[in-house]
mmCIF file of N, CA and C in Angstrom:
data_model
loop_
_atom_site.group_PDB
_atom_site.id
_atom_site.type_symbol
_atom_site.label_atom_id
_atom_site.label_comp_id
_atom_site.label_asym_id
_atom_site.label_seq_id
_atom_site.Cartn_x
_atom_site.Cartn_y
_atom_site.Cartn_z
ATOM 1 N N UNK A 1 -7.398 28.196 27.488
ATOM 2 C CA UNK A 1 -6.240 27.881 26.671
ATOM 3 C C UNK A 1 -6.700 27.478 25.267
ATOM 4 N N UNK A 2 -5.980 27.950 24.259
ATOM 5 C CA UNK A 2 -6.354 27.666 22.888
ATOM 6 C C UNK A 2 -5.966 26.238 22.496
ATOM 7 N N UNK A 3 -6.905 25.535 21.880
ATOM 8 C CA UNK A 3 -6.621 24.178 21.416
ATOM 9 C C UNK A 3 -5.894 24.248 20.079
ATOM 10 N N UNK A 4 -4.831 23.480 19.949
ATOM 11 C CA UNK A 4 -4.072 23.505 18.700
ATOM 12 C C UNK A 4 -4.657 22.498 17.716
ATOM 13 N N UNK A 5 -4.703 22.905 16.474
ATOM 14 C CA UNK A 5 -5.198 22.051 15.396
ATOM 15 C C UNK A 5 -4.013 21.258 14.863
ATOM 16 N N UNK A 6 -4.176 19.943 14.675
ATOM 17 C CA UNK A 6 -3.054 19.151 14.156
ATOM 18 C C UNK A 6 -2.625 19.624 12.770
ATOM 19 N N UNK A 7 -1.339 19.585 12.529
ATOM 20 C CA UNK A 7 -0.800 19.986 11.228
ATOM 21 C C UNK A 7 -1.337 19.063 10.139
ATOM 22 N N UNK A 8 -1.493 19.635 8.950
ATOM 23 C CA UNK A 8 -1.917 18.871 7.778
ATOM 24 C C UNK A 8 -0.670 18.446 7.010
ATOM 25 N N UNK A 9 -0.576 17.145 6.754
ATOM 26 C CA UNK A 9 0.603 16.583 6.092
ATOM 27 C C UNK A 9 0.171 15.850 4.828
ATOM 28 N N UNK A 10 0.810 16.211 3.726
ATOM 29 C CA UNK A 10 0.579 15.548 2.445
ATOM 30 C C UNK A 10 1.729 14.579 2.204
ATOM 31 N N UNK A 11 1.402 13.308 1.965
ATOM 32 C CA UNK A 11 2.412 12.280 1.707
ATOM 33 C C UNK A 11 2.301 11.873 0.241
ATOM 34 N N UNK A 12 3.441 11.898 -0.466
ATOM 35 C CA UNK A 12 3.456 11.578 -1.899
ATOM 36 C C UNK A 12 4.464 10.460 -2.146
ATOM 37 N N UNK A 13 3.964 9.294 -2.549
ATOM 38 C CA UNK A 13 4.824 8.143 -2.857
ATOM 39 C C UNK A 13 4.026 7.200 -3.744
ATOM 40 N N UNK A 14 4.673 6.597 -4.727
ATOM 41 C CA UNK A 14 3.960 5.674 -5.617
ATOM 42 C C UNK A 14 3.891 4.261 -5.053
ATOM 43 N N UNK A 15 4.514 4.019 -3.911
ATOM 44 C CA UNK A 15 4.500 2.706 -3.267
ATOM 45 C C UNK A 15 3.366 2.665 -2.238
ATOM 46 N N UNK A 16 2.296 1.872 -2.503
ATOM 47 C CA UNK A 16 1.164 1.820 -1.575
ATOM 48 C C UNK A 16 1.563 1.394 -0.163
ATOM 49 N N UNK A 17 2.529 0.491 -0.051
ATOM 50 C CA UNK A 17 2.983 0.050 1.265
ATOM 51 C C UNK A 17 3.622 1.175 2.057
ATOM 52 N N UNK A 18 4.427 1.995 1.386
ATOM 53 C CA UNK A 18 5.069 3.126 2.049
ATOM 54 C C UNK A 18 4.030 4.175 2.438
ATOM 55 N N UNK A 19 3.074 4.434 1.549
ATOM 56 C CA UNK A 19 2.002 5.382 1.876
ATOM 57 C C UNK A 19 1.266 4.943 3.133
ATOM 58 N N UNK A 20 0.930 3.664 3.179
ATOM 59 C CA UNK A 20 0.204 3.133 4.334
ATOM 60 C C UNK A 20 1.044 3.250 5.608
ATOM 61 N N UNK A 21 2.329 2.919 5.512
ATOM 62 C CA UNK A 21 3.207 2.973 6.687
ATOM 63 C C UNK A 21 3.343 4.400 7.215
ATOM 64 N N UNK A 22 3.574 5.350 6.320
ATOM 65 C CA UNK A 22 3.733 6.747 6.749
ATOM 66 C C UNK A 22 2.417 7.275 7.312
ATOM 67 N N UNK A 23 1.321 6.927 6.667
ATOM 68 C CA UNK A 23 0.001 7.341 7.146
ATOM 69 C C UNK A 23 -0.267 6.787 8.546
ATOM 70 N N UNK A 24 0.094 5.539 8.769
ATOM 71 C CA UNK A 24 -0.113 4.906 10.070
ATOM 72 C C UNK A 24 0.722 5.593 11.152
ATOM 73 N N UNK A 25 1.973 5.915 10.843
ATOM 74 C CA UNK A 25 2.862 6.549 11.823
ATOM 75 C C UNK A 25 2.400 7.972 12.141
ATOM 76 N N UNK A 26 2.104 8.751 11.111
ATOM 77 C CA UNK A 26 1.783 10.163 11.321
ATOM 78 C C UNK A 26 0.314 10.410 11.651
ATOM 79 N N UNK A 27 -0.558 9.493 11.232
ATOM 80 C CA UNK A 27 -1.993 9.688 11.392
ATOM 81 C C UNK A 27 -2.479 9.719 12.822
ATOM 82 N N UNK A 28 -1.697 9.227 13.747
ATOM 83 C CA UNK A 28 -2.093 9.251 15.165
ATOM 84 C C UNK A 28 -2.058 10.664 15.738
ATOM 85 N N UNK A 29 -1.221 11.503 15.147
ATOM 86 C CA UNK A 29 -0.989 12.830 15.719
ATOM 87 C C UNK A 29 -1.347 13.974 14.769
ATOM 88 N N UNK A 30 -1.395 13.689 13.466
ATOM 89 C CA UNK A 30 -1.577 14.738 12.466
ATOM 90 C C UNK A 30 -2.689 14.372 11.492
ATOM 91 N N UNK A 31 -3.172 15.367 10.746
ATOM 92 C CA UNK A 31 -4.103 15.124 9.645
ATOM 93 C C UNK A 31 -3.263 14.749 8.429
ATOM 94 N N UNK A 32 -3.445 13.545 7.931
ATOM 95 C CA UNK A 32 -2.601 13.053 6.841
ATOM 96 C C UNK A 32 -3.458 12.744 5.618
ATOM 97 N N UNK A 33 -2.974 13.182 4.477
ATOM 98 C CA UNK A 33 -3.590 12.817 3.205
ATOM 99 C C UNK A 33 -2.489 12.236 2.328
ATOM 100 N N UNK A 34 -2.737 11.054 1.774
ATOM 101 C CA UNK A 34 -1.739 10.352 0.962
ATOM 102 C C UNK A 34 -2.163 10.307 -0.494
ATOM 103 N N UNK A 35 -1.179 10.533 -1.378
ATOM 104 C CA UNK A 35 -1.422 10.454 -2.819
ATOM 105 C C UNK A 35 -0.253 9.726 -3.468
ATOM 106 N N UNK A 36 -0.492 9.193 -4.674
ATOM 107 C CA UNK A 36 0.540 8.363 -5.307
ATOM 108 C C UNK A 36 1.211 9.003 -6.523
ATOM 109 N N UNK A 37 0.987 10.312 -6.735
ATOM 110 C CA UNK A 37 1.615 10.964 -7.893
ATOM 111 C C UNK A 37 1.750 12.465 -7.661
ATOM 112 N N UNK A 38 2.595 13.082 -8.472
ATOM 113 C CA UNK A 38 2.770 14.536 -8.408
ATOM 114 C C UNK A 38 1.475 15.243 -8.803
ATOM 115 N N UNK A 39 0.797 14.735 -9.835
ATOM 116 C CA UNK A 39 -0.467 15.346 -10.263
ATOM 117 C C UNK A 39 -1.495 15.333 -9.141
ATOM 118 N N UNK A 40 -1.597 14.204 -8.459
ATOM 119 C CA UNK A 40 -2.539 14.105 -7.346
ATOM 120 C C UNK A 40 -2.150 15.066 -6.222
ATOM 121 N N UNK A 41 -0.855 15.253 -6.008
ATOM 122 C CA UNK A 41 -0.388 16.195 -4.981
ATOM 123 C C UNK A 41 -0.858 17.612 -5.312
ATOM 124 N N UNK A 42 -0.725 18.016 -6.573
ATOM 125 C CA UNK A 42 -1.176 19.351 -6.987
ATOM 126 C C UNK A 42 -2.673 19.524 -6.783
ATOM 127 N N UNK A 43 -3.431 18.475 -7.075
ATOM 128 C CA UNK A 43 -4.887 18.559 -6.916
ATOM 129 C C UNK A 43 -5.284 18.721 -5.452
ATOM 130 N N UNK A 44 -4.468 18.229 -4.527
ATOM 131 C CA UNK A 44 -4.781 18.322 -3.103
ATOM 132 C C UNK A 44 -4.457 19.692 -2.500
ATOM 133 N N UNK A 45 -3.536 20.411 -3.111
ATOM 134 C CA UNK A 45 -3.034 21.652 -2.515
ATOM 135 C C UNK A 45 -4.119 22.688 -2.193
ATOM 136 N N UNK A 46 -5.023 23.030 -3.118
ATOM 137 C CA UNK A 46 -5.969 24.113 -2.810
ATOM 138 C C UNK A 46 -6.912 23.801 -1.650
ATOM 139 N N UNK A 47 -7.454 22.593 -1.605
ATOM 140 C CA UNK A 47 -8.431 22.258 -0.567
ATOM 141 C C UNK A 47 -7.786 21.816 0.740
ATOM 142 N N UNK A 48 -6.764 21.003 0.664
ATOM 143 C CA UNK A 48 -6.144 20.441 1.871
ATOM 144 C C UNK A 48 -5.194 21.431 2.536
ATOM 145 N N UNK A 49 -4.488 22.229 1.759
ATOM 146 C CA UNK A 49 -3.540 23.234 2.240
ATOM 147 C C UNK A 49 -2.578 22.674 3.293
ATOM 148 N N UNK A 50 -1.744 21.724 2.899
ATOM 149 C CA UNK A 50 -0.829 21.115 3.876
ATOM 150 C C UNK A 50 0.233 22.098 4.357
ATOM 151 N N UNK A 51 0.668 21.894 5.592
ATOM 152 C CA UNK A 51 1.791 22.664 6.127
ATOM 153 C C UNK A 51 3.104 21.932 5.888
ATOM 154 N N UNK A 52 3.011 20.598 5.768
ATOM 155 C CA UNK A 52 4.189 19.750 5.601
ATOM 156 C C UNK A 52 3.895 18.747 4.491
ATOM 157 N N UNK A 53 4.903 18.471 3.670
ATOM 158 C CA UNK A 53 4.785 17.421 2.657
ATOM 159 C C UNK A 53 5.934 16.441 2.850
ATOM 160 N N UNK A 54 5.617 15.161 2.788
ATOM 161 C CA UNK A 54 6.621 14.094 2.835
ATOM 162 C C UNK A 54 6.590 13.460 1.449
ATOM 163 N N UNK A 55 7.686 13.622 0.698
ATOM 164 C CA UNK A 55 7.684 13.321 -0.736
ATOM 165 C C UNK A 55 8.798 12.348 -1.092
ATOM 166 N N UNK A 56 8.446 11.300 -1.842
ATOM 167 C CA UNK A 56 9.447 10.372 -2.363
ATOM 168 C C UNK A 56 10.205 11.045 -3.502
ATOM 169 N N UNK A 57 11.499 10.811 -3.579
ATOM 170 C CA UNK A 57 12.300 11.410 -4.644
ATOM 171 C C UNK A 57 11.963 10.797 -5.997
ATOM 172 N N UNK A 58 11.734 9.479 -6.029
ATOM 173 C CA UNK A 58 11.450 8.804 -7.302
ATOM 174 C C UNK A 58 9.946 8.610 -7.467
ATOM 175 N N UNK A 59 9.383 9.379 -8.388
ATOM 176 C CA UNK A 59 7.972 9.263 -8.732
ATOM 177 C C UNK A 59 7.884 8.926 -10.216
ATOM 178 N N UNK A 60 6.848 8.184 -10.638
ATOM 179 C CA UNK A 60 6.792 7.709 -12.021
ATOM 180 C C UNK A 60 6.865 8.812 -13.082
ATOM 181 N N UNK A 61 6.068 9.859 -12.939
ATOM 182 C CA UNK A 61 6.002 10.869 -13.993
ATOM 183 C C UNK A 61 6.781 12.131 -13.657
ATOM 184 N N UNK A 62 7.429 12.136 -12.512
ATOM 185 C CA UNK A 62 8.143 13.324 -12.059
ATOM 186 C C UNK A 62 9.238 12.869 -11.110
ATOM 187 N N UNK A 63 9.769 13.810 -10.347
ATOM 188 C CA UNK A 63 10.667 13.423 -9.262
ATOM 189 C C UNK A 63 10.429 14.356 -8.088
ATOM 190 N N UNK A 64 10.851 13.918 -6.926
ATOM 191 C CA UNK A 64 10.586 14.668 -5.708
ATOM 192 C C UNK A 64 11.234 16.033 -5.666
ATOM 193 N N UNK A 65 12.383 16.180 -6.322
ATOM 194 C CA UNK A 65 13.053 17.481 -6.341
ATOM 195 C C UNK A 65 12.209 18.512 -7.096
ATOM 196 N N UNK A 66 11.767 18.120 -8.293
ATOM 197 C CA UNK A 66 10.931 19.011 -9.099
ATOM 198 C C UNK A 66 9.612 19.298 -8.383
ATOM 199 N N UNK A 67 9.005 18.267 -7.816
ATOM 200 C CA UNK A 67 7.745 18.450 -7.101
ATOM 201 C C UNK A 67 7.930 19.394 -5.916
ATOM 202 N N UNK A 68 9.035 19.257 -5.195
ATOM 203 C CA UNK A 68 9.307 20.158 -4.071
ATOM 204 C C UNK A 68 9.349 21.603 -4.549
ATOM 205 N N UNK A 69 10.081 21.840 -5.612
ATOM 206 C CA UNK A 69 10.189 23.202 -6.156
ATOM 207 C C UNK A 69 8.809 23.739 -6.540
ATOM 208 N N UNK A 70 8.019 22.913 -7.217
ATOM 209 C CA UNK A 70 6.705 23.356 -7.688
ATOM 210 C C UNK A 70 5.728 23.581 -6.532
ATOM 211 N N UNK A 71 5.747 22.692 -5.541
ATOM 212 C CA UNK A 71 4.858 22.865 -4.390
ATOM 213 C C UNK A 71 5.223 24.117 -3.601
ATOM 214 N N UNK A 72 6.519 24.380 -3.472
ATOM 215 C CA UNK A 72 6.951 25.568 -2.726
ATOM 216 C C UNK A 72 6.670 26.859 -3.502
ATOM 217 N N UNK A 73 6.518 26.775 -4.819
ATOM 218 C CA UNK A 73 6.059 27.944 -5.575
ATOM 219 C C UNK A 73 4.599 28.250 -5.233
ATOM 220 N N UNK A 74 3.806 27.200 -5.047
ATOM 221 C CA UNK A 74 2.407 27.380 -4.646
ATOM 222 C C UNK A 74 2.299 27.868 -3.209
ATOM 223 N N UNK A 75 3.167 27.361 -2.340
ATOM 224 C CA UNK A 75 3.152 27.734 -0.922
ATOM 225 C C UNK A 75 4.585 27.810 -0.406
ATOM 226 N N UNK A 76 5.167 29.002 -0.382
ATOM 227 C CA UNK A 76 6.561 29.147 0.057
ATOM 228 C C UNK A 76 6.805 28.732 1.507
ATOM 229 N N UNK A 77 5.735 28.640 2.304
ATOM 230 C CA UNK A 77 5.882 28.258 3.710
ATOM 231 C C UNK A 77 5.800 26.749 3.928
ATOM 232 N N UNK A 78 5.538 25.994 2.868
ATOM 233 C CA UNK A 78 5.429 24.538 2.973
ATOM 234 C C UNK A 78 6.789 23.929 3.316
ATOM 235 N N UNK A 79 6.820 23.125 4.367
ATOM 236 C CA UNK A 79 8.033 22.376 4.706
ATOM 237 C C UNK A 79 7.962 21.020 4.025
ATOM 238 N N UNK A 80 9.066 20.611 3.398
ATOM 239 C CA UNK A 80 9.099 19.350 2.661
ATOM 240 C C UNK A 80 10.191 18.455 3.223
ATOM 241 N N UNK A 81 9.821 17.213 3.488
ATOM 242 C CA UNK A 81 10.778 16.171 3.855
ATOM 243 C C UNK A 81 10.809 15.197 2.686
ATOM 244 N N UNK A 82 11.972 15.032 2.093
ATOM 245 C CA UNK A 82 12.121 14.105 0.974
ATOM 246 C C UNK A 82 12.529 12.731 1.485
ATOM 247 N N UNK A 83 11.996 11.684 0.840
ATOM 248 C CA UNK A 83 12.355 10.304 1.176
ATOM 249 C C UNK A 83 13.050 9.685 -0.023
ATOM 250 N N UNK A 84 14.035 8.840 0.249
ATOM 251 C CA UNK A 84 14.693 8.130 -0.842
ATOM 252 C C UNK A 84 15.113 6.737 -0.398
ATOM 253 N N UNK A 85 14.978 5.797 -1.307
ATOM 254 C CA UNK A 85 15.494 4.454 -1.082
ATOM 255 C C UNK A 85 16.852 4.284 -1.732
ATOM 256 N N UNK A 86 17.275 5.291 -2.472
ATOM 257 C CA UNK A 86 18.541 5.275 -3.204
ATOM 258 C C UNK A 86 19.679 5.654 -2.263
ATOM 259 N N UNK A 87 20.673 4.810 -2.180
ATOM 260 C CA UNK A 87 21.807 5.104 -1.297
ATOM 261 C C UNK A 87 23.027 5.581 -2.068
ATOM 262 N N UNK A 88 22.900 5.747 -3.378
ATOM 263 C CA UNK A 88 24.012 6.262 -4.182
ATOM 264 C C UNK A 88 24.173 7.756 -3.940
ATOM 265 N N UNK A 89 25.388 8.176 -3.737
ATOM 266 C CA UNK A 89 25.749 9.585 -3.598
ATOM 267 C C UNK A 89 24.844 10.356 -2.636
ATOM 268 N N UNK A 90 24.848 10.006 -1.345
ATOM 269 C CA UNK A 90 23.976 10.695 -0.393
ATOM 270 C C UNK A 90 24.277 12.187 -0.262
ATOM 271 N N UNK A 91 25.548 12.596 -0.395
ATOM 272 C CA UNK A 91 25.870 14.020 -0.295
ATOM 273 C C UNK A 91 25.271 14.809 -1.454
ATOM 274 N N UNK A 92 25.304 14.234 -2.647
ATOM 275 C CA UNK A 92 24.711 14.892 -3.813
ATOM 276 C C UNK A 92 23.207 15.028 -3.622
ATOM 277 N N UNK A 93 22.579 13.972 -3.107
ATOM 278 C CA UNK A 93 21.138 14.007 -2.850
ATOM 279 C C UNK A 93 20.810 15.076 -1.822
ATOM 280 N N UNK A 94 21.588 15.137 -0.757
ATOM 281 C CA UNK A 94 21.356 16.140 0.282
ATOM 282 C C UNK A 94 21.488 17.550 -0.279
ATOM 283 N N UNK A 95 22.534 17.801 -1.048
ATOM 284 C CA UNK A 95 22.730 19.136 -1.623
ATOM 285 C C UNK A 95 21.589 19.523 -2.554
ATOM 286 N N UNK A 96 21.139 18.577 -3.368
ATOM 287 C CA UNK A 96 20.026 18.874 -4.268
ATOM 288 C C UNK A 96 18.748 19.136 -3.471
ATOM 289 N N UNK A 97 18.531 18.364 -2.411
ATOM 290 C CA UNK A 97 17.358 18.576 -1.558
ATOM 291 C C UNK A 97 17.386 19.980 -0.957
ATOM 292 N N UNK A 98 18.543 20.399 -0.470
ATOM 293 C CA UNK A 98 18.682 21.740 0.109
ATOM 294 C C UNK A 98 18.437 22.804 -0.957
ATOM 295 N N UNK A 99 19.010 22.604 -2.142
ATOM 296 C CA UNK A 99 18.832 23.569 -3.233
ATOM 297 C C UNK A 99 17.365 23.748 -3.610
ATOM 298 N N UNK A 100 16.586 22.687 -3.506
ATOM 299 C CA UNK A 100 15.165 22.761 -3.865
ATOM 300 C C UNK A 100 14.306 23.271 -2.719
ATOM 301 N N UNK A 101 14.906 23.517 -1.566
ATOM 302 C CA UNK A 101 14.158 24.073 -0.446
ATOM 303 C C UNK A 101 13.578 23.043 0.498
ATOM 304 N N UNK A 102 14.026 21.800 0.412
ATOM 305 C CA UNK A 102 13.529 20.769 1.327
ATOM 306 C C UNK A 102 14.060 21.021 2.734
ATOM 307 N N UNK A 103 13.275 20.650 3.719
ATOM 308 C CA UNK A 103 13.680 20.773 5.109
ATOM 309 C C UNK A 103 14.736 19.727 5.440
ATOM 310 N N UNK A 104 14.553 18.511 4.923
ATOM 311 C CA UNK A 104 15.450 17.404 5.222
ATOM 312 C C UNK A 104 15.137 16.266 4.268
ATOM 313 N N UNK A 105 15.986 15.251 4.270
ATOM 314 C CA UNK A 105 15.617 14.025 3.571
ATOM 315 C C UNK A 105 16.036 12.834 4.418
ATOM 316 N N UNK A 106 15.261 11.766 4.262
ATOM 317 C CA UNK A 106 15.541 10.547 5.012
ATOM 318 C C UNK A 106 15.606 9.371 4.046
ATOM 319 N N UNK A 107 16.375 8.372 4.452
ATOM 320 C CA UNK A 107 16.523 7.157 3.645
ATOM 321 C C UNK A 107 15.488 6.122 4.066
ATOM 322 N N UNK A 108 14.868 5.493 3.057
ATOM 323 C CA UNK A 108 13.940 4.392 3.318
ATOM 324 C C UNK A 108 14.737 3.092 3.337
ATOM 325 N N UNK A 109 14.387 2.150 4.155
ATOM 326 C CA UNK A 109 13.398 2.261 5.234
ATOM 327 C C UNK A 109 13.962 3.098 6.385
ATOM 328 N N UNK A 110 13.078 3.764 7.098
ATOM 329 C CA UNK A 110 13.516 4.637 8.182
ATOM 330 C C UNK A 110 12.808 4.262 9.476
ATOM 331 N N UNK A 111 13.418 4.652 10.556
ATOM 332 C CA UNK A 111 12.839 4.449 11.881
ATOM 333 C C UNK A 111 11.685 5.440 12.042
ATOM 334 N N UNK A 112 10.544 4.958 12.450
ATOM 335 C CA UNK A 112 9.372 5.830 12.592
ATOM 336 C C UNK A 112 9.646 6.994 13.528
ATOM 337 N N UNK A 113 10.520 6.784 14.527
ATOM 338 C CA UNK A 113 10.843 7.861 15.477
ATOM 339 C C UNK A 113 11.556 9.015 14.779
ATOM 340 N N UNK A 114 12.362 8.690 13.768
ATOM 341 C CA UNK A 114 13.059 9.743 13.013
ATOM 342 C C UNK A 114 12.040 10.580 12.241
ATOM 343 N N UNK A 115 11.105 9.913 11.568
ATOM 344 C CA UNK A 115 10.078 10.639 10.826
ATOM 345 C C UNK A 115 9.247 11.504 11.768
ATOM 346 N N UNK A 116 8.833 10.946 12.891
ATOM 347 C CA UNK A 116 8.052 11.718 13.859
ATOM 348 C C UNK A 116 8.837 12.916 14.381
ATOM 349 N N UNK A 117 10.124 12.738 14.637
ATOM 350 C CA UNK A 117 10.957 13.841 15.127
ATOM 351 C C UNK A 117 11.075 14.941 14.073
ATOM 352 N N UNK A 118 11.292 14.558 12.815
ATOM 353 C CA UNK A 118 11.409 15.554 11.748
ATOM 354 C C UNK A 118 10.107 16.318 11.545
ATOM 355 N N UNK A 119 9.004 15.609 11.512
ATOM 356 C CA UNK A 119 7.705 16.264 11.346
ATOM 357 C C UNK A 119 7.416 17.149 12.557
ATOM 358 N N UNK A 120 7.750 16.672 13.740
ATOM 359 C CA UNK A 120 7.567 17.478 14.945
ATOM 360 C C UNK A 120 8.373 18.761 14.893
ATOM 361 N N UNK A 121 9.607 18.671 14.412
ATOM 362 C CA UNK A 121 10.453 19.864 14.295
ATOM 363 C C UNK A 121 9.891 20.830 13.253
ATOM 364 N N UNK A 122 9.440 20.300 12.127
ATOM 365 C CA UNK A 122 8.807 21.161 11.113
ATOM 366 C C UNK A 122 7.603 21.885 11.709
ATOM 367 N N UNK A 123 6.797 21.158 12.438
ATOM 368 C CA UNK A 123 5.598 21.719 13.042
ATOM 369 C C UNK A 123 5.960 22.799 14.061
ATOM 370 N N UNK A 124 6.965 22.530 14.870
ATOM 371 C CA UNK A 124 7.420 23.497 15.872
ATOM 372 C C UNK A 124 7.935 24.775 15.196
ATOM 373 N N UNK A 125 8.745 24.632 14.164
ATOM 374 C CA UNK A 125 9.270 25.792 13.447
ATOM 375 C C UNK A 125 8.154 26.572 12.757
ATOM 376 N N UNK A 126 7.162 25.868 12.251
ATOM 377 C CA UNK A 126 6.019 26.539 11.622
ATOM 378 C C UNK A 126 5.274 27.392 12.641
ATOM 379 N N UNK A 127 5.043 26.848 13.823
ATOM 380 C CA UNK A 127 4.368 27.614 14.878
ATOM 381 C C UNK A 127 5.182 28.846 15.267
ATOM 382 N N UNK A 128 6.501 28.701 15.351
ATOM 383 C CA UNK A 128 7.358 29.842 15.683
ATOM 384 C C UNK A 128 7.311 30.911 14.588
ATOM 385 N N UNK A 129 7.326 30.491 13.330
ATOM 386 C CA UNK A 129 7.238 31.460 12.226
ATOM 387 C C UNK A 129 5.905 32.199 12.249
ATOM 388 N N UNK A 130 4.816 31.471 12.543
ATOM 389 C CA UNK A 130 3.501 32.107 12.619
ATOM 390 C C UNK A 130 3.449 33.102 13.768
ATOM 391 N N UNK A 131 4.015 32.734 14.908
ATOM 392 C CA UNK A 131 4.049 33.641 16.062
ATOM 393 C C UNK A 131 4.858 34.893 15.732
ATOM 394 N N UNK A 132 5.963 34.716 15.031
ATOM 395 C CA UNK A 132 6.790 35.857 14.636
ATOM 396 C C UNK A 132 6.023 36.778 13.686
ATOM 397 N N UNK A 133 5.318 36.197 12.709
ATOM 398 C CA UNK A 133 4.528 37.009 11.780
ATOM 399 C C UNK A 133 3.448 37.796 12.519
ATOM 400 N N UNK A 134 2.785 37.145 13.465
ATOM 401 C CA UNK A 134 1.763 37.825 14.256
ATOM 402 C C UNK A 134 2.360 38.960 15.069
ATOM 403 N N UNK A 135 3.490 38.708 15.675
ATOM 404 C CA UNK A 135 4.171 39.715 16.485
ATOM 405 C C UNK A 135 4.573 40.913 15.622
ATOM 406 N N UNK A 136 5.157 40.654 14.463
ATOM 407 C CA UNK A 136 5.562 41.739 13.566
ATOM 408 C C UNK A 136 4.351 42.524 13.064
ATOM 409 N N UNK A 137 3.266 41.818 12.789
ATOM 410 C CA UNK A 137 2.040 42.484 12.358
ATOM 411 C C UNK A 137 1.515 43.397 13.468
ATOM 412 N N UNK A 138 1.562 42.922 14.705
ATOM 413 C CA UNK A 138 1.122 43.715 15.852
ATOM 414 C C UNK A 138 1.984 44.962 16.004
ATOM 415 N N UNK A 139 3.291 44.813 15.840
ATOM 416 C CA UNK A 139 4.192 45.965 15.934
ATOM 417 C C UNK A 139 3.893 46.997 14.852
ATOM 418 N N UNK A 140 3.580 46.524 13.658
ATOM 419 C CA UNK A 140 3.269 47.437 12.556
ATOM 420 C C UNK A 140 1.995 48.226 12.811
ATOM 421 N N UNK A 141 1.062 47.638 13.560
ATOM 422 C CA UNK A 141 -0.212 48.297 13.844
ATOM 423 C C UNK A 141 -0.080 49.385 14.902
ATOM 424 N N UNK A 142 0.990 49.345 15.679
ATOM 425 C CA UNK A 142 1.166 50.322 16.770
ATOM 426 C C UNK A 142 1.652 51.649 16.273
#
């Protein structure tokens, strides 16, 4: 039986406490790399090649919506979960997250089980997409 490699997750937040908390929750099951800025996130992309990014909406020099768009230009298959502590206009935030290609967004503080469930679903969907690509490639070879 083939051993599965844990998904690589990039966490982007300028709050060290939040970075540590997310790293602690996800690090038991996944490969996690945490950074505190959009620039640092870009620097991690070529070598780390994350499958999932967990991104704060409010970043000092950028914002999570713009970062999501830019990261998905580098890797269209990247799943992004946006985090926000802002409770103003949740429907507007959700619509903007969807428009930028985010998988979902969660409000901080959040239950660790919710984050684990979302990351698990992203990981499951990624595996299904990879299996579909392999299957289609096999069909093309016949």
